[in-house]
């Protein structure tokens, strides 16, 4: 991961380094890994932060679970209830995830309208939206 982070390098003109930041991810089989990756902030204007390694790996801001865990949960949820899916992930793969989290993954949403409004006001949501717009 460190080598990939180095290879991705600086995103270009108009960005300044904010140093390395840690991120914890729960992988398949319940292992929690810590990755350190470089972050960059847009110079001037609105606050926008990107992590090129996160983008390359397809990691969404503030997501705790590795995408493979999410894919497996979504696949299981097409055949089982959300609670049953959570139980299979916990008992078979040692991945502690709630049925509510699985529901959020399946629906692709942040939850209620009120919750979405709160998220949309957060800097991490704006950073994610800016990344998706590029």
CSV table of C-alpha atoms in Angstrom, one decimal:
chain,number,residue,atom,x,y,z
A,1,UNK,CA,0.0,0.0,0.0
A,2,UNK,CA,2.8,2.4,0.8
A,3,UNK,CA,4.4,1.8,-2.6
A,4,UNK,CA,1.1,2.5,-4.3
A,5,UNK,CA,0.6,5.6,-2.3
A,6,UNK,CA,4.1,6.8,-3.4
A,7,UNK,CA,3.4,5.9,-7.1
A,8,UNK,CA,0.1,7.9,-7.1
A,9,UNK,CA,2.0,10.9,-6.0
A,10,UNK,CA,0.9,14.5,-5.9
A,11,UNK,CA,-2.5,15.2,-7.6
A,12,UNK,CA,-1.1,18.3,-9.4
A,13,UNK,CA,-1.2,22.1,-9.3
A,14,UNK,CA,-3.5,23.7,-6.8
A,15,UNK,CA,-3.1,21.0,-4.1
A,16,UNK,CA,-1.0,21.1,-1.0
A,17,UNK,CA,0.0,18.1,1.2
A,18,UNK,CA,-1.6,17.7,4.6
A,19,UNK,CA,0.7,14.8,5.4
A,20,UNK,CA,-0.2,11.2,6.1
A,21,UNK,CA,-3.4,10.2,7.9
A,22,UNK,CA,-4.4,6.8,9.2
A,23,UNK,CA,-7.5,4.9,8.2
A,24,UNK,CA,-8.8,1.7,9.7
A,25,UNK,CA,-10.6,-0.8,7.6
A,26,UNK,CA,-12.3,-4.1,8.5
A,27,UNK,CA,-11.4,-6.7,5.9
A,28,UNK,CA,-13.0,-10.0,5.1
A,29,UNK,CA,-12.5,-12.4,8.0
A,30,UNK,CA,-12.8,-9.5,10.4
A,31,UNK,CA,-9.2,-8.3,10.4
A,32,UNK,CA,-8.8,-4.6,11.0
A,33,UNK,CA,-6.0,-3.1,9.1
A,34,UNK,CA,-4.5,0.4,9.4
A,35,UNK,CA,-3.3,2.2,6.3
A,36,UNK,CA,-1.4,5.4,6.3
A,37,UNK,CA,-2.0,7.5,3.1
A,38,UNK,CA,-1.1,11.0,1.9
A,39,UNK,CA,-3.8,13.6,1.9
A,40,UNK,CA,-4.0,16.8,-0.1
A,41,UNK,CA,-6.0,20.0,0.4
A,42,UNK,CA,-7.1,22.3,-2.4
A,43,UNK,CA,-5.2,25.6,-2.1
A,44,UNK,CA,-7.6,28.6,-1.5
A,45,UNK,CA,-11.3,28.5,-2.0
A,46,UNK,CA,-13.5,25.9,-0.3
A,47,UNK,CA,-12.1,23.2,1.9
A,48,UNK,CA,-11.6,20.1,-0.2
A,49,UNK,CA,-9.5,17.1,0.9
A,50,UNK,CA,-8.6,14.1,-1.2
A,51,UNK,CA,-6.7,10.9,-0.5
A,52,UNK,CA,-5.4,9.5,-3.9
A,53,UNK,CA,-4.9,6.0,-2.4
A,54,UNK,CA,-8.5,5.9,-1.2
A,55,UNK,CA,-9.7,6.9,-4.6
A,56,UNK,CA,-7.5,4.2,-6.3
A,57,UNK,CA,-8.9,1.6,-3.9
A,58,UNK,CA,-12.5,2.7,-4.3
A,59,UNK,CA,-12.8,3.7,-0.6
A,60,UNK,CA,-15.5,6.1,0.3
A,61,UNK,CA,-14.9,8.7,3.0
A,62,UNK,CA,-15.6,7.5,6.5
A,63,UNK,CA,-16.4,3.9,5.4
A,64,UNK,CA,-15.0,1.4,7.9
A,65,UNK,CA,-15.4,-1.7,5.8
A,66,UNK,CA,-13.3,-2.9,2.8
A,67,UNK,CA,-15.4,-2.9,-0.4
A,68,UNK,CA,-15.2,-6.7,-0.7
A,69,UNK,CA,-17.0,-7.0,2.7
A,70,UNK,CA,-19.7,-4.7,1.3
A,71,UNK,CA,-20.0,-6.7,-2.0
A,72,UNK,CA,-20.4,-10.0,-0.1
A,73,UNK,CA,-23.0,-8.5,2.3
A,74,UNK,CA,-25.0,-7.1,-0.7
A,75,UNK,CA,-24.9,-10.5,-2.4
A,76,UNK,CA,-26.0,-12.3,0.7
A,77,UNK,CA,-28.8,-9.8,1.3
A,78,UNK,CA,-30.3,-10.7,-2.1
A,79,UNK,CA,-31.0,-14.1,-0.6
A,80,UNK,CA,-31.3,-13.5,3.1
A,81,UNK,CA,-32.8,-10.8,5.4
A,82,UNK,CA,-30.5,-8.1,6.6
A,83,UNK,CA,-30.3,-9.6,10.1
A,84,UNK,CA,-29.5,-13.1,8.7
A,85,UNK,CA,-26.8,-11.5,6.5
A,86,UNK,CA,-25.3,-9.8,9.5
A,87,UNK,CA,-25.4,-13.1,11.4
A,88,UNK,CA,-23.6,-15.0,8.5
A,89,UNK,CA,-20.9,-12.3,8.3
A,90,UNK,CA,-20.4,-12.4,12.0
A,91,UNK,CA,-20.4,-16.2,12.5
A,92,UNK,CA,-18.7,-17.3,9.3
A,93,UNK,CA,-16.3,-14.5,8.4
A,94,UNK,CA,-15.9,-12.9,11.9
A,95,UNK,CA,-17.0,-9.5,10.5
A,96,UNK,CA,-19.1,-7.6,13.0
A,97,UNK,CA,-21.5,-5.5,11.0
A,98,UNK,CA,-25.1,-4.4,11.9
A,99,UNK,CA,-28.1,-5.2,9.8
A,100,UNK,CA,-28.7,-1.4,9.6
A,101,UNK,CA,-25.3,-0.9,7.9
A,102,UNK,CA,-26.1,-3.7,5.4
A,103,UNK,CA,-29.4,-2.0,4.7
A,104,UNK,CA,-27.5,1.3,4.0
A,105,UNK,CA,-25.1,-0.5,1.6
A,106,UNK,CA,-28.0,-2.2,-0.3
A,107,UNK,CA,-30.0,1.0,-0.6
A,108,UNK,CA,-26.9,3.0,-1.4
A,109,UNK,CA,-28.1,5.8,0.9
A,110,UNK,CA,-27.1,7.5,4.0
A,111,UNK,CA,-30.3,6.8,5.8
A,112,UNK,CA,-33.1,9.3,6.6
A,113,UNK,CA,-33.6,12.6,4.9
A,114,UNK,CA,-32.6,14.4,8.1
A,115,UNK,CA,-29.4,12.3,8.3
A,116,UNK,CA,-28.6,13.0,4.6
A,117,UNK,CA,-29.0,16.8,5.2
A,118,UNK,CA,-26.6,16.5,8.2
A,119,UNK,CA,-24.1,14.6,6.1
A,120,UNK,CA,-24.4,17.0,3.2
A,121,UNK,CA,-23.4,19.8,5.5
A,122,UNK,CA,-20.3,17.9,6.7
A,123,UNK,CA,-16.9,18.7,5.1
A,124,UNK,CA,-16.2,15.0,4.4
A,125,UNK,CA,-19.5,14.7,2.4
A,126,UNK,CA,-18.5,17.9,0.4
A,127,UNK,CA,-15.1,16.4,-0.2
A,128,UNK,CA,-16.6,13.2,-1.4
A,129,UNK,CA,-19.1,15.1,-3.7
A,130,UNK,CA,-16.2,17.1,-5.1
A,131,UNK,CA,-14.2,13.9,-5.8
A,132,UNK,CA,-17.2,12.3,-7.6
A,133,UNK,CA,-17.8,15.5,-9.7
A,134,UNK,CA,-14.2,15.4,-11.1
